[in-house]
Coordinates of N, CA and C in Angstrom, one line a residue:
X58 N 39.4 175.4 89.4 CA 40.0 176.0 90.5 C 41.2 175.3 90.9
X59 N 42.0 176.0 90.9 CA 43.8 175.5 91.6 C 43.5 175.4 92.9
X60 N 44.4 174.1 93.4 CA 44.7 173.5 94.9 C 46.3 174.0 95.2
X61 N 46.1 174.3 96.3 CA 47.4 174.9 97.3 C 47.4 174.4 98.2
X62 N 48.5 174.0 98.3 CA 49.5 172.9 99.6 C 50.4 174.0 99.8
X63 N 50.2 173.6 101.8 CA 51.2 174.5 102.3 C 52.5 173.8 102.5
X64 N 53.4 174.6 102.4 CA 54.8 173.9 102.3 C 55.3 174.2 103.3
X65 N 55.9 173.9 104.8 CA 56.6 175.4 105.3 C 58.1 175.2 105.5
X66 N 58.5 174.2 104.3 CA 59.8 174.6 104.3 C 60.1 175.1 103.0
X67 N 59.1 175.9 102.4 CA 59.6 176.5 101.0 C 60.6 177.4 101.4
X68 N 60.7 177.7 102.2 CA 62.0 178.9 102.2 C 63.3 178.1 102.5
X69 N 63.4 177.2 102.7 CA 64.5 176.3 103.4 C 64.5 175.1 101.8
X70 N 64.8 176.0 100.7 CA 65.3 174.5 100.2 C 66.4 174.2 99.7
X71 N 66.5 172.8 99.5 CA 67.7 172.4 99.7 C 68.3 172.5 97.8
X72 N 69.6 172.6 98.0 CA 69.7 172.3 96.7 C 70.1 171.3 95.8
X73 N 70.0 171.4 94.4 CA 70.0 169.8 94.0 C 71.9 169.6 93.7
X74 N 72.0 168.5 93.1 CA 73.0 167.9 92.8 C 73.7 168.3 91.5
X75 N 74.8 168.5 91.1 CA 75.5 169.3 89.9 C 76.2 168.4 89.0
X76 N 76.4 167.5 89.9 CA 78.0 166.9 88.5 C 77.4 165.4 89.1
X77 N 78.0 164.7 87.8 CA 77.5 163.2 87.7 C 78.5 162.6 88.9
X78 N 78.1 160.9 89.0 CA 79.1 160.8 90.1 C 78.4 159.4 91.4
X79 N 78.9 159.1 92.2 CA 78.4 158.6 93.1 C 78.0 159.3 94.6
X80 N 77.3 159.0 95.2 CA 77.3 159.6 96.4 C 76.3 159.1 97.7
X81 N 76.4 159.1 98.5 CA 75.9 158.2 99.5 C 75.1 159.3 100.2
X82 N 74.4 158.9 100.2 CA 72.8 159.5 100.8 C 71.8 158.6 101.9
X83 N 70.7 159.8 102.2 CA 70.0 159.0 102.9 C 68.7 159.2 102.1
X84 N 67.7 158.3 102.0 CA 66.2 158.5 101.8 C 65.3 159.5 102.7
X85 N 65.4 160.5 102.5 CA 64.8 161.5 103.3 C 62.9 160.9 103.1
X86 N 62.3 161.1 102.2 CA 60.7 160.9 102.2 C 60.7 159.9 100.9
X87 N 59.3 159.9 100.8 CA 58.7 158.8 99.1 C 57.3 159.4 99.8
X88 N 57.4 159.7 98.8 CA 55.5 160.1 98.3 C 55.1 159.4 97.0
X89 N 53.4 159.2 97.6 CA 52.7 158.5 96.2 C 52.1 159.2 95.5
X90 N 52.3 158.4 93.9 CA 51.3 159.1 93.3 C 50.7 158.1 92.5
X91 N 50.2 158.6 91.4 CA 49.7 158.1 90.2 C 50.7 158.1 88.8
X92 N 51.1 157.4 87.4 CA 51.0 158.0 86.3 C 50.0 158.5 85.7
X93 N 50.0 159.0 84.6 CA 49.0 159.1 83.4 C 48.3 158.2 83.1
X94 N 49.2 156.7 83.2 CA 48.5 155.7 82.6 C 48.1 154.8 84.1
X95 N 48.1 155.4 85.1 CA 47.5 154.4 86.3 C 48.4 153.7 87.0
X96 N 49.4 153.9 86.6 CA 50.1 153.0 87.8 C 51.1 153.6 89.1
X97 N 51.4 152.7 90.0 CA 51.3 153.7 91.2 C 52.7 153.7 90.9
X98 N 53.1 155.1 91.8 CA 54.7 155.6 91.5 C 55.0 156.3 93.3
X99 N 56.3 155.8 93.2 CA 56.7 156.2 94.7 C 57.8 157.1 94.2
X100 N 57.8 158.3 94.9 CA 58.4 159.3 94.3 C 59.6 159.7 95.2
X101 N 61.1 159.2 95.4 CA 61.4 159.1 96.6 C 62.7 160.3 96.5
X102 N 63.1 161.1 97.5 CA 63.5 161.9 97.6 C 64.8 161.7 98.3
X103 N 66.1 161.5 98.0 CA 67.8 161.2 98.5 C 68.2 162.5 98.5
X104 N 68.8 162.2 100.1 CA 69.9 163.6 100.4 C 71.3 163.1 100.9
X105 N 72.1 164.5 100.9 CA 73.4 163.9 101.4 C 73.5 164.8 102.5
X106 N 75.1 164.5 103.2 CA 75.0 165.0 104.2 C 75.3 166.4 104.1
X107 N 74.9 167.4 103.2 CA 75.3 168.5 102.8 C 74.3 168.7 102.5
X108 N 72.8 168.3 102.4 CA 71.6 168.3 102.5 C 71.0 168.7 101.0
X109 N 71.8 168.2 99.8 CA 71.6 168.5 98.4 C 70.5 167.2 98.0
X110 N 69.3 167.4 97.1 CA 69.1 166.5 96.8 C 68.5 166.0 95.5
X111 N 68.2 164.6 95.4 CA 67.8 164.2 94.0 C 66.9 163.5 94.4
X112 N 66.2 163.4 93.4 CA 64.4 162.3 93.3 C 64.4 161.3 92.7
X113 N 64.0 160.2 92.7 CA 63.9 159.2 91.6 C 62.6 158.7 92.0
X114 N 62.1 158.0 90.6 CA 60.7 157.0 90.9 C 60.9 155.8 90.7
X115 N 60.5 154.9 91.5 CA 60.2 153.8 91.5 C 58.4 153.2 91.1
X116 N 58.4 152.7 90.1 CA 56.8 152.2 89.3 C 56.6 150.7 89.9
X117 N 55.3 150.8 90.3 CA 54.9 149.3 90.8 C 54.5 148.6 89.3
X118 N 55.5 148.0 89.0 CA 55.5 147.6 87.5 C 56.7 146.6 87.7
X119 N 56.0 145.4 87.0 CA 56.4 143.7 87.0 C 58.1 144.1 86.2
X120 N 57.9 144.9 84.9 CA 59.1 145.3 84.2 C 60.1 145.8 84.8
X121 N 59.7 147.1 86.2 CA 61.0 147.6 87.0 C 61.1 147.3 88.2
X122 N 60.5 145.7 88.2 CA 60.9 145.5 89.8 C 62.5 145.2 90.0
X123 N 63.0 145.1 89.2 CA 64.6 144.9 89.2 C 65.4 146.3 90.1
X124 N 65.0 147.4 89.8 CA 65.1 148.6 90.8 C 64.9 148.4 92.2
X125 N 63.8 148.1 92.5 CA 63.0 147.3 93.5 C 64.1 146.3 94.4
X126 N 64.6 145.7 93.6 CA 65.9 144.5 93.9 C 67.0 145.5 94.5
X127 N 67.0 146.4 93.6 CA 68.3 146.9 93.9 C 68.6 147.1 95.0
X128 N 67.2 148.6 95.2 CA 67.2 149.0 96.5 C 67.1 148.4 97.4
X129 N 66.5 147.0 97.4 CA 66.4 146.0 99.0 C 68.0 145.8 99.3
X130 N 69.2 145.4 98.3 CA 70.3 145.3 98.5 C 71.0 146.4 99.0
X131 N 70.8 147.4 98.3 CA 71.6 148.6 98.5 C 71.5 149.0 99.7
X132 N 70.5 149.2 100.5 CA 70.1 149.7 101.9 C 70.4 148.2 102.8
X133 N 70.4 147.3 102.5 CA 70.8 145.7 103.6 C 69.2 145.9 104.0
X134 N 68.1 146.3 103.6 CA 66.6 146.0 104.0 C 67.0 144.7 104.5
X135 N 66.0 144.1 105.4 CA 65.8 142.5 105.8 C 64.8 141.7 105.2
X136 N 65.0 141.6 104.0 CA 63.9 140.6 103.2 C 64.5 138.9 102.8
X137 N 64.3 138.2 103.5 CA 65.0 136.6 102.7 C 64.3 136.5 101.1
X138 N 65.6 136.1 100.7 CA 65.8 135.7 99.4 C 64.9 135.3 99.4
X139 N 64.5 135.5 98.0 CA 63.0 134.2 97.5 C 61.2 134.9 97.8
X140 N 61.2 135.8 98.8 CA 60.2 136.2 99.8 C 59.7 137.0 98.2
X141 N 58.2 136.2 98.3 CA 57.6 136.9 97.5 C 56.1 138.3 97.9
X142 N 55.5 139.3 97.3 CA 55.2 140.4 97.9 C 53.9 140.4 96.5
X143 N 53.3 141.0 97.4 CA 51.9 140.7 96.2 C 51.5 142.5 96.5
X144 N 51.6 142.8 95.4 CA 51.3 144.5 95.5 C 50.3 145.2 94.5
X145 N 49.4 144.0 94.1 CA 48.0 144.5 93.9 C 47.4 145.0 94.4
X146 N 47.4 145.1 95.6 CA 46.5 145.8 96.3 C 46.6 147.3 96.5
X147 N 45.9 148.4 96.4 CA 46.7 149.8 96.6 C 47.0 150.6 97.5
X148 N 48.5 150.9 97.5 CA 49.2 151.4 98.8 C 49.7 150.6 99.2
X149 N 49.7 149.1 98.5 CA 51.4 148.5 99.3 C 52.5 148.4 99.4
X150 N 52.2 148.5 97.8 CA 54.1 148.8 97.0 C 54.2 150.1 97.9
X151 N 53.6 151.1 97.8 CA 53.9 152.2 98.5 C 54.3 152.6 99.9
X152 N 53.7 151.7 100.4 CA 53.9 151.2 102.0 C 55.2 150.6 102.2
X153 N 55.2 149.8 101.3 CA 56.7 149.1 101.4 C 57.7 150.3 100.9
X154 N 57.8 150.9 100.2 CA 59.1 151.6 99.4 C 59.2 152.6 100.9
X155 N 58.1 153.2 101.6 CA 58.2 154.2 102.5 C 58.7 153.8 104.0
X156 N 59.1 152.5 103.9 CA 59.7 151.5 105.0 C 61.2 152.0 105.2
X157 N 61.4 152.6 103.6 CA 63.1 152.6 103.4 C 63.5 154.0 104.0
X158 N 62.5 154.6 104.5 CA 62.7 156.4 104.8 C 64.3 155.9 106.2
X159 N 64.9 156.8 105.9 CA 66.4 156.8 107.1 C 67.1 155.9 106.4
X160 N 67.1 155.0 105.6 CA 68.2 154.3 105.3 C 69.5 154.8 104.2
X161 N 70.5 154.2 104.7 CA 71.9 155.0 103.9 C 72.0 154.1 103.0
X162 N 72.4 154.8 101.8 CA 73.0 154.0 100.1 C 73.7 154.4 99.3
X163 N 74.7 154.3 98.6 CA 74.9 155.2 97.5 C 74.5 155.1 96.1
X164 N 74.2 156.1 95.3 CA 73.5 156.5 94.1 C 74.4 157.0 93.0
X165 N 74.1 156.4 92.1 CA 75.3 156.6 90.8 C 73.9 158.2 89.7
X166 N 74.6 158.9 89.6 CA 73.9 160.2 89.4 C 74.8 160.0 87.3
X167 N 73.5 159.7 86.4 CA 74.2 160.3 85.5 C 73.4 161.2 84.8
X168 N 73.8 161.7 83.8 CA 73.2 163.1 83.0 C 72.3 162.6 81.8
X169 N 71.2 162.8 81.8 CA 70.3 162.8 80.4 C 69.5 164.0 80.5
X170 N 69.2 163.5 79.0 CA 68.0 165.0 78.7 C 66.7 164.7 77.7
X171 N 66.1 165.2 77.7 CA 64.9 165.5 76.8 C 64.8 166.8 75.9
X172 N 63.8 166.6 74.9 CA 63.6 167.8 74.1 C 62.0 168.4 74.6
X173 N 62.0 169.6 74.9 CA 61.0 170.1 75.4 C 60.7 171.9 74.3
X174 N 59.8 171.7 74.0 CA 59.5 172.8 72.7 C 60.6 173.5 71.9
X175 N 61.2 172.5 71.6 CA 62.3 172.2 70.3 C 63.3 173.0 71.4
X176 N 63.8 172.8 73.1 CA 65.0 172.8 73.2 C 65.4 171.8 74.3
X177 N 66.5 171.9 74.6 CA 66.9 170.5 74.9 C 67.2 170.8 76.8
X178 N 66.9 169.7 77.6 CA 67.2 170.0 78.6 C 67.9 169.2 79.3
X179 N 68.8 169.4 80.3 CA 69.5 168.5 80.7 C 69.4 168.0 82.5
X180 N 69.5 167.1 82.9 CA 69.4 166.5 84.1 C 69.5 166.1 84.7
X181 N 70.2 165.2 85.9 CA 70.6 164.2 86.3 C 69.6 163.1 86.7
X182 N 69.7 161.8 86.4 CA 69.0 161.0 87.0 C 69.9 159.8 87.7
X183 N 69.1 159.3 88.7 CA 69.9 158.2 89.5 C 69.7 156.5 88.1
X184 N 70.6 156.3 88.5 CA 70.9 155.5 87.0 C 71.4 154.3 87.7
X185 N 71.6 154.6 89.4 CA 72.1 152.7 90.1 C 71.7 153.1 91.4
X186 N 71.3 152.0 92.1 CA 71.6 152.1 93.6 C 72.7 150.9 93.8
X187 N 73.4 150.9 95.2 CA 74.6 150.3 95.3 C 74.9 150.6 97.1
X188 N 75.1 149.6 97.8 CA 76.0 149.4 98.9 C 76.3 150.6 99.4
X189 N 76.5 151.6 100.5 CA 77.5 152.6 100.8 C 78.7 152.1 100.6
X190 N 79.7 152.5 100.6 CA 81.1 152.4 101.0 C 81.4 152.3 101.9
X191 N 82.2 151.4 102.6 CA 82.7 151.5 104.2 C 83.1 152.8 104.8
X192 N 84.0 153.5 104.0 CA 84.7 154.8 104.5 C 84.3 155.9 103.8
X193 N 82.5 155.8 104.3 CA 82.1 157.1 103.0 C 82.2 158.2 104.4
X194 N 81.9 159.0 104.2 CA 82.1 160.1 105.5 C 80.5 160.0 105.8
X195 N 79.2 159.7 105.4 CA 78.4 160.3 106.2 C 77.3 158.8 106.0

């Protein structure tokens, strides 16, 4: 049996992003989940002020905590240097990444693809977080 979630902004959506590039956004949501192989994934959702948007994940994984880094800089979060964060536990990494919902950054957008039943698809993914710009407009 299939599960249904109501949405009620399915009629209201926004659209995604087209051309590679930089652009300064806000964190609109992060939702959790799971992988395949168990580890937790914050699934976070960036818009602009034109209300277009892109997804990225962030993995509670020792190898991409460098992302993790990023985004504490990118947004000016308030974490002192050094401050260490123990996220064994479940739901904290998660807790923490969903702390960043409202904050402004900008996001370097570039293009990859995959092969999906011998054809090829193409997509943007966020490939940097980084600082806003002083004189971004939004």
């Amino acid at each position: 049996m299939s599960k249904f979630k109501v949405d009620l902004n399915a009629g209201d959506r926004p659209e995604r992003f087209t051309d590679e590039g930089d652009y300064t956004v806000t964190i609109q949501s992060v939702e959790r989940s799971m992988t395949s192989q168990g580890i937790e994934k914050a699934l976070i959702v960036l818009a602009d002020e034109k209300n277009r948007t892109v997804k990225d994940d962030l993995l509670n994984k020792d190898t991409v905590y460098w992302r993790l880094n990023q985004l504490i800089v990118a947004t000016g979060m308030k974490v002192p240097h050094g401050t260490e964060m123990d996220f064994s536990k479940s739901g904290e990494f998660f807790n923490f990444v969903r702390s960043f919902v409202g904050m402004k950054l900008t996001v370097t957008l570039k293009k990859d693809s995959y092969e999906k039943n011998g054809e090829t698809k193409t997509f943007l993914k966020v490939s940097r977080y980084a600082k806003p710009k002083e004189d971004a407009p939004f």
